[in-house]
mmCIF file of C-alpha atoms and ligand atoms in Angstrom:
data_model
loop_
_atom_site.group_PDB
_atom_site.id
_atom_site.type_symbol
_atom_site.label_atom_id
_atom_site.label_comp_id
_atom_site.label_asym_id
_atom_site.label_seq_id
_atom_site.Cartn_x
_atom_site.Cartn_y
_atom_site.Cartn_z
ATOM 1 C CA UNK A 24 -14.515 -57.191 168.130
ATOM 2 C CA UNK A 25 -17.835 -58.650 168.187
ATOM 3 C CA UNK A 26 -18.892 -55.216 168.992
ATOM 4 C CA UNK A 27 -17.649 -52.011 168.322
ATOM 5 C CA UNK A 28 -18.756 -49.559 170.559
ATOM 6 C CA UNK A 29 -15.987 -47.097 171.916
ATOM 7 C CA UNK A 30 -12.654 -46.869 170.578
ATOM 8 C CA UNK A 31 -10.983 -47.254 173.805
ATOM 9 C CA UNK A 32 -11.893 -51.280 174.165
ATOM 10 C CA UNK A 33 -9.252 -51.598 171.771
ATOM 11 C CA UNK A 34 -5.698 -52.143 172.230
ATOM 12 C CA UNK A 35 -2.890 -50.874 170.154
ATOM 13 C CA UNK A 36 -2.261 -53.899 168.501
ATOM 14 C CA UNK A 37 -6.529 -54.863 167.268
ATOM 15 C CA UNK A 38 -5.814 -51.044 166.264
ATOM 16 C CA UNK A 39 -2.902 -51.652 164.274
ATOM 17 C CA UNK A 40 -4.368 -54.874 162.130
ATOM 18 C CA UNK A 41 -7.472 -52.457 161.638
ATOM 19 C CA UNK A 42 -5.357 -50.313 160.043
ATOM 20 C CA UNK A 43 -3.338 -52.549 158.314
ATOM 21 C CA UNK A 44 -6.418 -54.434 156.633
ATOM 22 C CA UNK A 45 -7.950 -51.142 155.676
ATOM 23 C CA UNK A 46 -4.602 -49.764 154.457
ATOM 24 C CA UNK A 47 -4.257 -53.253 152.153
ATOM 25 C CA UNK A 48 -8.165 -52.214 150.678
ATOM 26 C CA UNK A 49 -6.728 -48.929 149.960
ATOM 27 C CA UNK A 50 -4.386 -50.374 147.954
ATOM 28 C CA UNK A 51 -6.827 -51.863 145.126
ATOM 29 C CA UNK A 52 -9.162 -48.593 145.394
ATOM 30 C CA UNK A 53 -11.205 -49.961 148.352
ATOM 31 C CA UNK A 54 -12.396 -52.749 146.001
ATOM 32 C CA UNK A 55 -12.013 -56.215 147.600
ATOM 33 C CA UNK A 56 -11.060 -59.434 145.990
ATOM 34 C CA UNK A 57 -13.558 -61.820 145.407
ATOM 35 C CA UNK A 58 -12.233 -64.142 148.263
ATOM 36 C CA UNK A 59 -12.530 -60.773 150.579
ATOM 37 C CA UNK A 60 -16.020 -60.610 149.832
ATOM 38 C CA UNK A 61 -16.892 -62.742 153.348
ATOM 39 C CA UNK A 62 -20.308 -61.070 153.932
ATOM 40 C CA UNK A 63 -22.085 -62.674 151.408
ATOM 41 C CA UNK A 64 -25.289 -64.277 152.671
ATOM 42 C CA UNK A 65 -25.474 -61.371 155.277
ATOM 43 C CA UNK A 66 -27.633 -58.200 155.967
ATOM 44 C CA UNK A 67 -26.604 -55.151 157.606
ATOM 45 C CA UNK A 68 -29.025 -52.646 158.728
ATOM 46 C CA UNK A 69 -28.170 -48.555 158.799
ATOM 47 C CA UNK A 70 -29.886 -47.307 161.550
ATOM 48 C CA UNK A 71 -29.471 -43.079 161.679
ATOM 49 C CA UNK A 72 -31.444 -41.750 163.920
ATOM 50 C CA UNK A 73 -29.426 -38.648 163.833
ATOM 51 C CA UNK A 74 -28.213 -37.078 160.262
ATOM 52 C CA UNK A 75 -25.201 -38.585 158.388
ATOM 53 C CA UNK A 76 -24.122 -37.886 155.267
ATOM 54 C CA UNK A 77 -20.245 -39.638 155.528
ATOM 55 C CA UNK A 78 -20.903 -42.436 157.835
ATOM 56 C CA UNK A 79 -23.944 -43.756 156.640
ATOM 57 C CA UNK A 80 -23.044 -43.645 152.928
ATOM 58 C CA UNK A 81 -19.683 -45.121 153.859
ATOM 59 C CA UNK A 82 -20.884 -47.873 155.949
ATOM 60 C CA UNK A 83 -23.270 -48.700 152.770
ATOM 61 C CA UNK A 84 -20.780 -48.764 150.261
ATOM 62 C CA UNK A 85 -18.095 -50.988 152.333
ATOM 63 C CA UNK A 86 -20.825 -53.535 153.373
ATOM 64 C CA UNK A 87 -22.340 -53.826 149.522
ATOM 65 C CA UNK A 88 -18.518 -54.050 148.409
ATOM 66 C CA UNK A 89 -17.843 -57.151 150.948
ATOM 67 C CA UNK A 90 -21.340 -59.060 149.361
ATOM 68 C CA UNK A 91 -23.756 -57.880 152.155
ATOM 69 C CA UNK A 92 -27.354 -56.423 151.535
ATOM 70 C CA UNK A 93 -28.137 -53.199 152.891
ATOM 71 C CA UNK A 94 -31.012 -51.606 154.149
ATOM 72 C CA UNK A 95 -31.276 -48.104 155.527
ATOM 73 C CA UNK A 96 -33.818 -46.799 158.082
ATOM 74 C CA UNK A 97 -34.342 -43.534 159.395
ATOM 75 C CA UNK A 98 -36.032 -41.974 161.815
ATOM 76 C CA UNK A 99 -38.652 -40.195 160.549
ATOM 77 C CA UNK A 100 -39.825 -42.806 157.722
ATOM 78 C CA UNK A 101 -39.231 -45.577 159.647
ATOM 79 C CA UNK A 102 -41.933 -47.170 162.848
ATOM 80 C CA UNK A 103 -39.783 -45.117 165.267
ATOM 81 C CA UNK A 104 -42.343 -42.590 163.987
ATOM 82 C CA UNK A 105 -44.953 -44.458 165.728
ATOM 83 C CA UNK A 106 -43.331 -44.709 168.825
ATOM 84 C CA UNK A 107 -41.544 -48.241 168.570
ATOM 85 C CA UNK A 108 -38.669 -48.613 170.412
ATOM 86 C CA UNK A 109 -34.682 -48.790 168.921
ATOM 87 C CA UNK A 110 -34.799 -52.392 170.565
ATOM 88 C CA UNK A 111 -38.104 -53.797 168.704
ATOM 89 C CA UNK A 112 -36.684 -51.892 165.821
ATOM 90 C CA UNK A 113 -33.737 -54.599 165.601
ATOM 91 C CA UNK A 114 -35.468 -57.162 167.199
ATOM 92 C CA UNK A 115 -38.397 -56.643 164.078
ATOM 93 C CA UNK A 116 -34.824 -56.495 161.662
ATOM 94 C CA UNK A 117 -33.223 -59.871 163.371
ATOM 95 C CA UNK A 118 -36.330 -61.597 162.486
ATOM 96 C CA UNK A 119 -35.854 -60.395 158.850
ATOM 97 C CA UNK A 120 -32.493 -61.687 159.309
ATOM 98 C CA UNK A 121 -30.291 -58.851 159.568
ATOM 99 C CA UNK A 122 -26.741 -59.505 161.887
ATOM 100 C CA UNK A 123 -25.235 -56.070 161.174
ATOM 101 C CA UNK A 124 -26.250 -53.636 162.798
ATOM 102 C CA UNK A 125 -24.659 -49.560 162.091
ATOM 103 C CA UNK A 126 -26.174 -47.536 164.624
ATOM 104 C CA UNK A 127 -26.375 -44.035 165.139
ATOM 105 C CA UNK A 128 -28.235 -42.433 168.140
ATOM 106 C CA UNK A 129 -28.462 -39.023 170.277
ATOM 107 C CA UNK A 130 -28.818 -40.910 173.848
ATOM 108 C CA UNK A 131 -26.153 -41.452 175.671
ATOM 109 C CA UNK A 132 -24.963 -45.241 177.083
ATOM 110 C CA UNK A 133 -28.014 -46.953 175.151
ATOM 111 C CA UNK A 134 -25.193 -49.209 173.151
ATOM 112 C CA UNK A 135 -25.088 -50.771 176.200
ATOM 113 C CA UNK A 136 -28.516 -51.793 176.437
ATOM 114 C CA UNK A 137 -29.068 -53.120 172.858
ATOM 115 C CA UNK A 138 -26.302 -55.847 173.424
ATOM 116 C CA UNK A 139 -28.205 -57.176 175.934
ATOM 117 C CA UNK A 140 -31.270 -57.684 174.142
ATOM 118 C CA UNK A 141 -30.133 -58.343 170.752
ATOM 119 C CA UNK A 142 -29.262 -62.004 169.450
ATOM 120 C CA UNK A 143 -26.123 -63.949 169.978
ATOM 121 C CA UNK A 144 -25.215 -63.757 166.172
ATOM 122 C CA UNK A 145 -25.933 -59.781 166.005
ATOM 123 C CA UNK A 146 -23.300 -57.506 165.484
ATOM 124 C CA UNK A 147 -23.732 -53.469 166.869
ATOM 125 C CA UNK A 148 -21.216 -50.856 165.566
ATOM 126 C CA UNK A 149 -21.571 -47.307 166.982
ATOM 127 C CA UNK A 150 -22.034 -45.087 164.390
ATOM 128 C CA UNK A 151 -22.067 -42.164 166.517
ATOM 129 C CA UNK A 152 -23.873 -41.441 169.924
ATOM 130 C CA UNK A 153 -24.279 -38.477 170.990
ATOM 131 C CA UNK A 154 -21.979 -35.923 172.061
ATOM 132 C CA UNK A 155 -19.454 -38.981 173.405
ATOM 133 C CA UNK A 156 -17.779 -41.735 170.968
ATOM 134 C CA UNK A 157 -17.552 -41.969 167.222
ATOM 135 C CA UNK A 158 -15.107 -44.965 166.896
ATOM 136 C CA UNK A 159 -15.142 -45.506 163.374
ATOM 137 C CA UNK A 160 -14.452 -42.024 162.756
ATOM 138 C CA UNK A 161 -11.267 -42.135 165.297
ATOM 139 C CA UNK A 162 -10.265 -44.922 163.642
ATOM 140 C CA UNK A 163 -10.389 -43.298 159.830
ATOM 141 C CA UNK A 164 -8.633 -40.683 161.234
ATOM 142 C CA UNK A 165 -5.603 -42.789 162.717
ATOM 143 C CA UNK A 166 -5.330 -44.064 159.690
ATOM 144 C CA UNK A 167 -5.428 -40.336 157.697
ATOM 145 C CA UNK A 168 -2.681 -39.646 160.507
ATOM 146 C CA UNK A 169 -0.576 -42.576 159.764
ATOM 147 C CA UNK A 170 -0.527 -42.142 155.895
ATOM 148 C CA UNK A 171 1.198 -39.307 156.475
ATOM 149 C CA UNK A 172 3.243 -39.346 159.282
ATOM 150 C CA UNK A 173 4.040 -43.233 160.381
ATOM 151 C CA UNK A 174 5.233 -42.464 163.963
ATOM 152 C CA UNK A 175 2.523 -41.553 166.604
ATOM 153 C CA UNK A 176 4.849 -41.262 169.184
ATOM 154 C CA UNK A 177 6.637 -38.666 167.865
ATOM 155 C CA UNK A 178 3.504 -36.229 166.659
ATOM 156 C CA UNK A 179 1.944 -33.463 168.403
ATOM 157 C CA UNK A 180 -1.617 -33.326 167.524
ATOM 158 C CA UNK A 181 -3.566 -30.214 167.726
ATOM 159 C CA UNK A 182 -7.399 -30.079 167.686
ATOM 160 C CA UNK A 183 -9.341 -27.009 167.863
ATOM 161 C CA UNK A 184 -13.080 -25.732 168.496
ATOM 162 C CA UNK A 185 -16.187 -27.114 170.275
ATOM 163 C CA UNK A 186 -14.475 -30.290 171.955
ATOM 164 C CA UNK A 187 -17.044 -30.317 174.540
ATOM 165 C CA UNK A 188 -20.073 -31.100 172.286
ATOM 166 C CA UNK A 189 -17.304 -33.425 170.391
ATOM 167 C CA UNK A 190 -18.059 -37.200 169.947
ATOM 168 C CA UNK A 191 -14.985 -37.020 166.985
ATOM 169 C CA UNK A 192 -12.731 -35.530 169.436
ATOM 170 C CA UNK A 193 -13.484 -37.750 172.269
ATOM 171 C CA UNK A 194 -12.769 -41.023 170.024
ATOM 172 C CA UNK A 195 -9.971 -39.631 168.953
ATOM 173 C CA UNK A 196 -8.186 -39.252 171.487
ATOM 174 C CA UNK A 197 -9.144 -42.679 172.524
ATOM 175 C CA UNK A 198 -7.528 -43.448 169.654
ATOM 176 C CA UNK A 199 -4.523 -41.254 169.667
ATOM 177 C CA UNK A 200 -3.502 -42.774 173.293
ATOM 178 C CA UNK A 201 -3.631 -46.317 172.311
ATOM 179 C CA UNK A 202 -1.456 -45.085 169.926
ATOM 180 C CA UNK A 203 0.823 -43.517 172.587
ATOM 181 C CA UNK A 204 0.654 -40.049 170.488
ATOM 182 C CA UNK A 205 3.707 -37.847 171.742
ATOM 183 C CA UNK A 206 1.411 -34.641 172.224
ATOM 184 C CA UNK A 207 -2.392 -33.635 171.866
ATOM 185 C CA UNK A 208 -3.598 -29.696 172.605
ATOM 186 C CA UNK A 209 -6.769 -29.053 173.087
ATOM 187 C CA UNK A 210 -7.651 -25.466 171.254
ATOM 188 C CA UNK A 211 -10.966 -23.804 172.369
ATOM 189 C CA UNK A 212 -12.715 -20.946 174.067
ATOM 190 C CA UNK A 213 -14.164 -21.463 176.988
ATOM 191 C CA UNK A 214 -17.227 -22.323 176.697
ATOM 192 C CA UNK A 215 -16.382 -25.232 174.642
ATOM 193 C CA UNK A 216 -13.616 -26.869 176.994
ATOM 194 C CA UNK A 217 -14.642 -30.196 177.563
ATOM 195 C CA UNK A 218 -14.414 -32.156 181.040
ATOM 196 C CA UNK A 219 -10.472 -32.740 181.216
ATOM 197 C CA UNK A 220 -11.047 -36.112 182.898
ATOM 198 C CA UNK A 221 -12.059 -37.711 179.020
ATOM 199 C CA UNK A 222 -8.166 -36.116 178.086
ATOM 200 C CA UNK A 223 -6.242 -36.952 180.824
ATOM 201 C CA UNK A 224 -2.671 -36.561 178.540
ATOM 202 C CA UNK A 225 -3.671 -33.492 176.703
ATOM 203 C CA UNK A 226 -3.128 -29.738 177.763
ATOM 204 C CA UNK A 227 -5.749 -27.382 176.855
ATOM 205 C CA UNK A 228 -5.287 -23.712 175.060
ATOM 206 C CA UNK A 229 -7.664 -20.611 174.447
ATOM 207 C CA UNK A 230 -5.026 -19.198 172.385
ATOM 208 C CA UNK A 231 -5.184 -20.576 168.830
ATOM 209 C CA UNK A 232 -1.508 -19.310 167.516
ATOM 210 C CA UNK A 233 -0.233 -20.737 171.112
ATOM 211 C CA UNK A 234 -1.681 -24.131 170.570
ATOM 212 C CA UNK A 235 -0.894 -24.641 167.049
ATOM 213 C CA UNK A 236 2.899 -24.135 167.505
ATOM 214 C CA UNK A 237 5.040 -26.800 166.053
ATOM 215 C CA UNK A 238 1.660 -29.170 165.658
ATOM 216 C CA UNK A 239 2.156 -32.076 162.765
ATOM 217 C CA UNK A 240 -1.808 -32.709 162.633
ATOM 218 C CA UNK A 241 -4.507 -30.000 162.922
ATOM 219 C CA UNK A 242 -8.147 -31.189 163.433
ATOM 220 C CA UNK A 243 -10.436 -28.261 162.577
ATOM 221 C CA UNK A 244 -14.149 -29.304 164.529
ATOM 222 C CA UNK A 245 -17.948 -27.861 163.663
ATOM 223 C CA UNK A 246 -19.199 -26.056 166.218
ATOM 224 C CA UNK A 247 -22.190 -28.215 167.125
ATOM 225 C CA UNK A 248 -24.861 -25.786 167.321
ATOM 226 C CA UNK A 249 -27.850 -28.532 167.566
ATOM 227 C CA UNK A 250 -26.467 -29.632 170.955
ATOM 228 C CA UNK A 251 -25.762 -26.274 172.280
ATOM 229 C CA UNK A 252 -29.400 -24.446 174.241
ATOM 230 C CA UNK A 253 -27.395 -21.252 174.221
ATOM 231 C CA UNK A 254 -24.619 -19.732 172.470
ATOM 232 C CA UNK A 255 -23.382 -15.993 173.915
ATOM 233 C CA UNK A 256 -23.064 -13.291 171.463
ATOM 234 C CA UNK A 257 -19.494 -13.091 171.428
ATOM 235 C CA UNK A 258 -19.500 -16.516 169.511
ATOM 236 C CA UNK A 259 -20.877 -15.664 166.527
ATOM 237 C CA UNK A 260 -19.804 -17.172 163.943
ATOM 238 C CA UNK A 261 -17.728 -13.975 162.597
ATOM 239 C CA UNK A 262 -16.017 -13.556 165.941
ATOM 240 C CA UNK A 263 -15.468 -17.311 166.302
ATOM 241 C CA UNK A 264 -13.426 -16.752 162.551
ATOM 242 C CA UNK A 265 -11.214 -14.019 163.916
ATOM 243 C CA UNK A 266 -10.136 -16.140 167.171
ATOM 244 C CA UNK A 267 -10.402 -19.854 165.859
ATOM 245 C CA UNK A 268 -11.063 -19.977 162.641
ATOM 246 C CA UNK A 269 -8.218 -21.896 160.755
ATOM 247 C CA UNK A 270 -6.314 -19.689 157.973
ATOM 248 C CA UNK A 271 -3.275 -19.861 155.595
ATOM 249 C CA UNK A 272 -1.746 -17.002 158.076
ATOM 250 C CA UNK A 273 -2.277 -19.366 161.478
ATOM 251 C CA UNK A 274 -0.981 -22.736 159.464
ATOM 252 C CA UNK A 275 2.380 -21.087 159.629
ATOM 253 C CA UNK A 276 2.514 -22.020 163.303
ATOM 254 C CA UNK A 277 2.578 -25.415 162.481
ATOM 255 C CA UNK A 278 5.259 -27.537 160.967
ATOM 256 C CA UNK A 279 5.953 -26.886 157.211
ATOM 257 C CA UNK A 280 4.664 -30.383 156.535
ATOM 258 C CA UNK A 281 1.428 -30.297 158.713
ATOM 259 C CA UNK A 282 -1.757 -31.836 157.654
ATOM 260 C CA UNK A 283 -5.376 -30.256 158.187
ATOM 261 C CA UNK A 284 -8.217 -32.736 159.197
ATOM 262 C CA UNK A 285 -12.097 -32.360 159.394
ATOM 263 C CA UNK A 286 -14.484 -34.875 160.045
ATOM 264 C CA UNK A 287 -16.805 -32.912 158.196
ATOM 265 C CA UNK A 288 -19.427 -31.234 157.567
ATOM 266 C CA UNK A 289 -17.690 -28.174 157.352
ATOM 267 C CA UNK A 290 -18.752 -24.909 157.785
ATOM 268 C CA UNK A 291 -16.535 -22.778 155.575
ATOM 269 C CA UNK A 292 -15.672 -19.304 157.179
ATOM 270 C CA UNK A 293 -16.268 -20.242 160.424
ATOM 271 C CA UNK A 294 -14.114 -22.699 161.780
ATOM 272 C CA UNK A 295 -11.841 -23.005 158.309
ATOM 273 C CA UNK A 296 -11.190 -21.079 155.990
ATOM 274 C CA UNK A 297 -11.567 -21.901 152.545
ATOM 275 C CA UNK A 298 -7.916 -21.828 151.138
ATOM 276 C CA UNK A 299 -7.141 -24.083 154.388
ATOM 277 C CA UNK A 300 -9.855 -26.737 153.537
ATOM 278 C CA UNK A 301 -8.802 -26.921 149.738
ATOM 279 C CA UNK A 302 -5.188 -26.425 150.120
ATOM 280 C CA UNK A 303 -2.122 -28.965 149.911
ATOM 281 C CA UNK A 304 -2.371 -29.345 153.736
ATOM 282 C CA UNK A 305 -5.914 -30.282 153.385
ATOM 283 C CA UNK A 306 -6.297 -34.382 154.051
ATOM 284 C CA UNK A 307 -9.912 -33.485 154.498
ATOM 285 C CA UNK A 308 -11.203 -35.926 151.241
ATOM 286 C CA UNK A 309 -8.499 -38.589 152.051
ATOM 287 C CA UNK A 310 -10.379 -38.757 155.006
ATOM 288 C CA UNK A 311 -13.810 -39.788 153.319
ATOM 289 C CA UNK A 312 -11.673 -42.167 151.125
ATOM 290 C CA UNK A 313 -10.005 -43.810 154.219
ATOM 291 C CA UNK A 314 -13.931 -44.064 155.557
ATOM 292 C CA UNK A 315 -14.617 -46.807 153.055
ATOM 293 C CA UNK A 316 -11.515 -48.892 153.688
ATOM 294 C CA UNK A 317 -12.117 -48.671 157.433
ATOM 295 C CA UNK A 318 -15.395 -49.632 158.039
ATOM 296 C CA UNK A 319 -14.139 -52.412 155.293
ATOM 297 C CA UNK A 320 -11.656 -53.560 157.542
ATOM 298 C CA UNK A 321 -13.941 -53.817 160.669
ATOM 299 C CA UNK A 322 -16.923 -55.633 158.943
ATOM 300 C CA UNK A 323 -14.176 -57.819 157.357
ATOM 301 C CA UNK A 324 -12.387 -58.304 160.994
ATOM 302 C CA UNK A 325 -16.044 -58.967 162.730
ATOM 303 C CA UNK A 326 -16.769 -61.556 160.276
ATOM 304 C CA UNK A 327 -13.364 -63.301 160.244
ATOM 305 C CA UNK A 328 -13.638 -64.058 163.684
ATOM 306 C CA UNK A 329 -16.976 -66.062 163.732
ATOM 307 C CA UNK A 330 -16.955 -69.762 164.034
ATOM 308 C CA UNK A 331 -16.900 -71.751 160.689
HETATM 309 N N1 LIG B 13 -17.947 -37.340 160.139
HETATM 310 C C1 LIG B 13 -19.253 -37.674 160.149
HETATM 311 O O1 LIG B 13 -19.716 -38.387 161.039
HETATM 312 O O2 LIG B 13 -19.988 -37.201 159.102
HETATM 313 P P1 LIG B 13 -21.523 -37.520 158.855
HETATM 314 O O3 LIG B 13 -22.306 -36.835 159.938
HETATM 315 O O4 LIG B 13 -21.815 -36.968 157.490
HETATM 316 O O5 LIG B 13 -21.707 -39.012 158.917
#
């Protein structure tokens, strides 16, 4: 917990008092107590090299709450625009005195690499990288899941659309088998099946009505057009509607008391349908709520466990 980089390096227990702590934050409107408020005296540094509206603003918001200063850099208005690497980047930052580190990238395994050259004291959370791990995310949405429905092992999750260009998908699942979820489906045309090996419990469907029978949880995904070089015809987003776009008339497959997740953004009348995303299934704003408390919890949980 020094690190957080994929969702997987954590058991179900670390999961559980994530969960807990952010679940206790929830509980006084994601406002901490002044004796919560352990990252006083501490900088943490929002580093989005790819857009975020969600995580970044989240991330801000929880670190201010627990006493920390926050900066924000970008690409574009940042020295990355001159050509400096992500590694001087926080190198440059630790000599300012930043130890927090939210990082968001579009290279793969380069997480990796930043441990080893940062300092001992540093801190790197994944705030997304690339198409394969968004742990924070997985671990708001456990807790959306949990809110709701308390026993894992009894839910069958469903999650439908581009899974293969899915870093949500990916860490939840992670996620969802610590958990020791009952059943996950996989809902998606071809083209955007993903490499079964990264879902080795979950059975995969083409057939949205199939794959939505008796689910608890629905997870509607964006189709991620900005990592896709080609998209066929047929997959436009007006045919993608008709065969996996979420609707009232499709929810009815599910259990009466299902809920409907998004990570967000959404892209209304593609993938969901509007009455879906702002009816009483919809858990979609709970789930930008339960954002703050989490990445409260973690920064909490990372700074609990350094020496005194
Ligand atoms: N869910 C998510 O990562 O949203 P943002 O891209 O807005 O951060």
């Amino acid at each position: 917990m020094k690190h957080l980089l994929y969702l997987k390096e954590l058991n179900q227990e670390i999961i559980l008092q994530l969960l807990d702590k952010a679940e206790s934050f929830l509980s006084h409107n994601n406002y901490p107590t002044e004796k919560e408020k352990i990252l006083q005296g501490t900088i943490l540094a929002n580093l989005f090299f790819e857009p975020s509206t969600r995580t970044r603003s989240s991330f801000q918001i929880a670190a201010t709450r627990l006493g920390a200063d926050v900066i924000n850099i970008d690409e574009e208005h940042s020295a990355r625009a001159k050509g400096e690497t992500v590694i001087d980047t926080i190198n440059t930052l630790e000599a300012m005195g930043v130890s927090y580190f939210v990082i968001r990238h579009r290279e793969r395994n380069i997480f990796e690499k930043m441990i080893k050259s940062t300092n001992p004291g540093s801190h790197i959370i994944n705030a997304g990288e690339s198409d394969e791990s968004h742990p924070t995310q997985g671990l708001l949405d456990l807790l959306t899941i949990r809110k709701h429905t308390k026993n894992f092992d009894r839910l069958k999750v469903a999650i439908i659309g581009d899974i293969k260009h899915s870093r949500v998908a990916r860490s939840l699942t992670e996620g969802l088998t610590a958990m020791s979820v009952k059943e996950l489906t996989l809902i998606t045309p071809d083209e955007f099946k993903p490499n079964m090996e990264h879902y080795p419990n979950a059975s995969h469907s083409n057939n949205l009505d199939e794959g939505l029978t008796n689910a608890d949880v629905v997870v509607a995904l964006r189709v991620q057009t900005e990592r896709i070089k080609s998209l066929r015809a047929a997959i436009g987003p007006k045919d993608y509607f008709e065969n996996y776009g979420l609707t009232e008339e499709r929810l009815l497959s599910c259990k009466d008391n299902v809920i409907v997740m998004h990570p967000g953004p959404m892209n209304r009348g593609v993938e969901i349908s509007n009455a879906v995303a702002d009816g009483i299934h919809s858990v979609i704003k709970e789930q930008v709520t339960n954002g703050i408390a989490t990445r409260m919890a973690l920064l909490s949980m990372m700074q609990e466990q350094l020496p005194t």
